[in-house]
Tab-separated table of C-alpha atoms in Angstrom:
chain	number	residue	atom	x	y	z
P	949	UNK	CA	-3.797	2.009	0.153
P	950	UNK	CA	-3.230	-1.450	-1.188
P	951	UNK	CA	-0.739	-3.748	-0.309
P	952	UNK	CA	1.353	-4.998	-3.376
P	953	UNK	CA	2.863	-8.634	-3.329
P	954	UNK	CA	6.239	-9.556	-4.794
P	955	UNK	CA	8.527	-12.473	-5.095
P	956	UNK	CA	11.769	-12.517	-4.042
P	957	UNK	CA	14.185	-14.678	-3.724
P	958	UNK	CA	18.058	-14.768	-1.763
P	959	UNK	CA	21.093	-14.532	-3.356
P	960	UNK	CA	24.155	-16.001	-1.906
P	961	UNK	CA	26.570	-14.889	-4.383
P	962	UNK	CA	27.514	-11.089	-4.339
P	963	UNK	CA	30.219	-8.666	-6.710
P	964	UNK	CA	29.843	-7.173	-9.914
P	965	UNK	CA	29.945	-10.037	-11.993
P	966	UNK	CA	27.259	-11.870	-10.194
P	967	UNK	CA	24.984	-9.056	-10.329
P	968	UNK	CA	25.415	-9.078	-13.600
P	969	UNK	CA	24.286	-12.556	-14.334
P	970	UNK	CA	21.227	-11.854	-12.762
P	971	UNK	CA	20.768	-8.846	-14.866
P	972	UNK	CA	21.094	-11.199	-17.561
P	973	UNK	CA	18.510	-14.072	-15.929
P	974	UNK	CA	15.829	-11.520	-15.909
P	975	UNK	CA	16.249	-10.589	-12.467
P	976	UNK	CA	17.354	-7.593	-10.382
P	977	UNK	CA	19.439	-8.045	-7.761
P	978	UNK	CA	18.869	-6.061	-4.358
P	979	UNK	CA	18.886	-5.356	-0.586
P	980	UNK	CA	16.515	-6.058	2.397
P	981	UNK	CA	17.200	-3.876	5.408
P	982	UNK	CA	15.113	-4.990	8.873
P	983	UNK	CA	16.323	-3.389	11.656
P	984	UNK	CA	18.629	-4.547	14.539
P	985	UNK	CA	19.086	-7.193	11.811
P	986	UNK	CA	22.132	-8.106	8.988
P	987	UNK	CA	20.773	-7.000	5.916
P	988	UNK	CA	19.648	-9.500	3.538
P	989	UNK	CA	21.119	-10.012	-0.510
P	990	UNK	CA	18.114	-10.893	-2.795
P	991	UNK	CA	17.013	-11.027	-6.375
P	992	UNK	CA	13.365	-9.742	-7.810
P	993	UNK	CA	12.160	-10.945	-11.278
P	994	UNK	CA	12.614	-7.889	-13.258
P	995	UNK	CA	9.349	-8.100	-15.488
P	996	UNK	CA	6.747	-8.359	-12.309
P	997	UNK	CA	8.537	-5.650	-10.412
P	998	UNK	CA	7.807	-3.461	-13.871
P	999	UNK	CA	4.217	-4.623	-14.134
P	1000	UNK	CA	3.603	-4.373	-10.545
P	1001	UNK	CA	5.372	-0.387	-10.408
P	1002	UNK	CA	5.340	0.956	-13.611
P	1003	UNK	CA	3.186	3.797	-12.992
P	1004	UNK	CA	2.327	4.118	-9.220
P	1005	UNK	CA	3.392	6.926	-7.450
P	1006	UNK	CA	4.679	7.992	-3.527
P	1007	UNK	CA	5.586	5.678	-1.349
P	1008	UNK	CA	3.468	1.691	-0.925
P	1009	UNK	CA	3.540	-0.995	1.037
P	1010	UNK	CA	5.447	-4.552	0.146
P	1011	UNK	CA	4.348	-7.864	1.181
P	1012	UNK	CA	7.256	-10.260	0.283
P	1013	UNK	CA	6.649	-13.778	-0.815
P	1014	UNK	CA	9.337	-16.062	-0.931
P	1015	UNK	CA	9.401	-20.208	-0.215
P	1016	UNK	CA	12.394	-18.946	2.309
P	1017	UNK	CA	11.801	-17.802	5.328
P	1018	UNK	CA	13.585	-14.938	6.170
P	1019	UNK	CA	11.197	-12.951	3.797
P	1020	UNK	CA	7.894	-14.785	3.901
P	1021	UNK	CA	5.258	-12.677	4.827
P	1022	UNK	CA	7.608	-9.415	6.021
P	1023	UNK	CA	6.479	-5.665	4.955
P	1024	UNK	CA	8.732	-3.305	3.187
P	1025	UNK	CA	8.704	-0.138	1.888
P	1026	UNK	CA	10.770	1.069	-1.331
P	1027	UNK	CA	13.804	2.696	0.173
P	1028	UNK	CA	15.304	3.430	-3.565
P	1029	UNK	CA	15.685	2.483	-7.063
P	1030	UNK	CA	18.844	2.344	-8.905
P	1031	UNK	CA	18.068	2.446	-12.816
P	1032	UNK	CA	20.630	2.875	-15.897
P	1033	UNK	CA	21.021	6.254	-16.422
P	1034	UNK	CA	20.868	5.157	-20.347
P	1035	UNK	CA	18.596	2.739	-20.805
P	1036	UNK	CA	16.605	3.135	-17.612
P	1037	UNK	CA	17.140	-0.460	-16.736
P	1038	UNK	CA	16.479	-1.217	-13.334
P	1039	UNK	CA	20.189	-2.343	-12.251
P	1040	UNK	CA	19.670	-2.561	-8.170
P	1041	UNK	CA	16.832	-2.119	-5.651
P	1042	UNK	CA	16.769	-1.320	-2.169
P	1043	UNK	CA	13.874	-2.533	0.208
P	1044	UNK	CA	13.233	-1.459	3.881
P	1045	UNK	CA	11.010	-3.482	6.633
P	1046	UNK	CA	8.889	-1.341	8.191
P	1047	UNK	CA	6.490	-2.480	11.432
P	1048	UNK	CA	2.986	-1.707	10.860
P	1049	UNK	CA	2.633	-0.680	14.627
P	1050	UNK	CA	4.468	2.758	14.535
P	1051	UNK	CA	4.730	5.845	12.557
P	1052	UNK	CA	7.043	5.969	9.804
P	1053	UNK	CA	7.899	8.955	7.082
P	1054	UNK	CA	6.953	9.051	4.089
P	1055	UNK	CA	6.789	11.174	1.130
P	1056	UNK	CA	3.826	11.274	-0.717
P	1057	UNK	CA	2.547	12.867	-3.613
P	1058	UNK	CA	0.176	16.019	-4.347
P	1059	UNK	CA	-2.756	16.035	-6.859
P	1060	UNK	CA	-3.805	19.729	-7.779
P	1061	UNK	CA	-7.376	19.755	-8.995
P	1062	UNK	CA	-9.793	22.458	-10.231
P	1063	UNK	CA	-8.956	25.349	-12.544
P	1064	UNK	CA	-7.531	28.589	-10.677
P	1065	UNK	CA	-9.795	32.019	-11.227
P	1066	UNK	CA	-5.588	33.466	-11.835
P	1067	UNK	CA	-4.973	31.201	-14.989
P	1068	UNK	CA	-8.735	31.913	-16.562
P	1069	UNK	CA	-7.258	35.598	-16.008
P	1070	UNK	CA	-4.429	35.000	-17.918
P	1071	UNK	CA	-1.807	34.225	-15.266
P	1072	UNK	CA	-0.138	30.748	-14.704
P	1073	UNK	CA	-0.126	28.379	-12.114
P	1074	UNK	CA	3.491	27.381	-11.128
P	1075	UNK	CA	4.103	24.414	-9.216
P	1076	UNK	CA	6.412	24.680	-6.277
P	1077	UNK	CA	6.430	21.504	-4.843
P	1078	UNK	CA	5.016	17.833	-6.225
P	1079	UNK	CA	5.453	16.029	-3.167
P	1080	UNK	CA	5.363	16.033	0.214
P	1081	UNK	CA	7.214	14.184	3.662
P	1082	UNK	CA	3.949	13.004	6.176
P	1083	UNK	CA	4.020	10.861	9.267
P	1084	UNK	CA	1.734	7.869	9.688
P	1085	UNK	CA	1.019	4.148	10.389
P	1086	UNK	CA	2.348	2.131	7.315
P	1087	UNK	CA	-1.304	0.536	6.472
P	1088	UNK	CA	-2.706	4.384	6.871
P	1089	UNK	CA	-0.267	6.037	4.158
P	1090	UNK	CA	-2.601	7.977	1.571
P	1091	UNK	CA	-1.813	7.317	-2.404
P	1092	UNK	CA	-1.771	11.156	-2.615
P	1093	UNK	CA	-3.065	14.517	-1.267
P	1094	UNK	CA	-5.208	16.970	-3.213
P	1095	UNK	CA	-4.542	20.189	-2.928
P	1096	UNK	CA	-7.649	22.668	-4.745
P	1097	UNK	CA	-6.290	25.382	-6.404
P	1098	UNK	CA	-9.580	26.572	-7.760
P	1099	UNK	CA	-9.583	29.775	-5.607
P	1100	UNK	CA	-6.657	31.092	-6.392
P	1101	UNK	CA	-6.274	34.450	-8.028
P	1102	UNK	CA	-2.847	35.891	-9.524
P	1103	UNK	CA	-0.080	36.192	-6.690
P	1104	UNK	CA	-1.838	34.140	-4.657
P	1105	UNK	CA	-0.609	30.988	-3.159
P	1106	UNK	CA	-1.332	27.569	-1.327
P	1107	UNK	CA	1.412	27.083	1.872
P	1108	UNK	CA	2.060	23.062	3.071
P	1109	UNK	CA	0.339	24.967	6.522
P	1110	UNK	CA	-2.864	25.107	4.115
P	1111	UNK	CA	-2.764	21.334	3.187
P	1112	UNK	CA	-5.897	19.195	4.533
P	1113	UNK	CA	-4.075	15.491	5.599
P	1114	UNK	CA	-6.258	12.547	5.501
P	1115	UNK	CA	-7.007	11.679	9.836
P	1116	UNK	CA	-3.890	9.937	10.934
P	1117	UNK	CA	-1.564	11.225	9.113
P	1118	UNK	CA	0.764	14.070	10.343
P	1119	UNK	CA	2.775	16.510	8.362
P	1120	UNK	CA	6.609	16.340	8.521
P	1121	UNK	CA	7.464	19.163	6.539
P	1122	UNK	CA	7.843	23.389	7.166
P	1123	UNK	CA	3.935	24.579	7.033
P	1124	UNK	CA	5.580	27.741	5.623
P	1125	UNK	CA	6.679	26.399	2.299
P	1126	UNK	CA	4.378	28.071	-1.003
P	1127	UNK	CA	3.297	24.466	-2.520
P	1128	UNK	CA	1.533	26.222	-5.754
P	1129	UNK	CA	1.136	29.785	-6.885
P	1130	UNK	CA	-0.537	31.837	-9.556
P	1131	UNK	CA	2.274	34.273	-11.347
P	1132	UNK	CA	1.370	37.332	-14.049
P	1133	UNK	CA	2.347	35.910	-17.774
């Protein structure tokens, strides 16, 4: 998985109406929480955060860059993402340090591939479940899991217990859970 860099900077000022002016700058404010550690305030040009995200999927690693050093050079992970509910504007973003030396959860999505013998029969293939919770390194987390459903037949079904994980990674989820199924039309 690659590691994608972005530029933050701190804020000092905090409230509504300051968050608002950096709405208005181009910027987004947000949060950086390390812990054992004060949380942080900080801003994140709007535009590269879009080009940077728009599109990926499950859970990646951040490597800050910032001419201050309380973020130089620190990993995060995206803890959440506070958008408009509108406009989808991104209005606030949340951050979370991780250390690259022990396991952390993560959810992760699932990629279903191959055509299932049930649909070409006329039944359809419901998805129960998109993503999935795993436990692993931060530098070891897998863009996504794929799950074959090409064997399936109608009333059949794939369990999370079925899913093969990429070596390293460890599931953190019930293993009794139907993922995908083939139902009768």
């Amino acid at each position: 998985m690659e590691t994608i860099t972005l530029t933050v900077e701190p804020r000092q000022a905090l409230g509504k109406e300051e968050s608002g002016r950096i709405r208005r700058s181009g910027r987004v404010p947000g949060v950086f929480y390390s812990a054992g550690k004060q949380t942080a305030s900080l801003s994140i040009d709007a535009r590269e955060f879009h080009l940077k995200f728009a599109g990926l999927e499950g859970s990646h690693l951040i490597q800050l860059a910032s001419p201050h050093a309380e973020f130089q050079d620190k990993i995060a992970i995206l803890k959440e993402i506070q958008r408009h509910p509108v406009t989808s504007h991104l209005l606030h973003v949340d951050l979370y340090e991780v250390d690259v030396s022990k396991p952390i959860i993560v959810t992760i999505p699932l990629h279903f591939t191959g055509k299932a013998e049930g649909v070409t029969a006329g039944g359809i293939l419901q998805t129960l479940m998109r993503e999935i919770k795993v436990e692993c390194l931060p530098r070891d987390i897998p863009a996504f899991v794929e799950v074959d459903v090409s064997h399936l037949k109608i009333h059949d079904s794939v369990h999370s217990g079925d899913i093969v994980l990429p070596a390293g990674v460890k599931a953190a989820f019930d293993t009794s859970e139907s993922v995908v199924t083939v139902v009768p039309q």
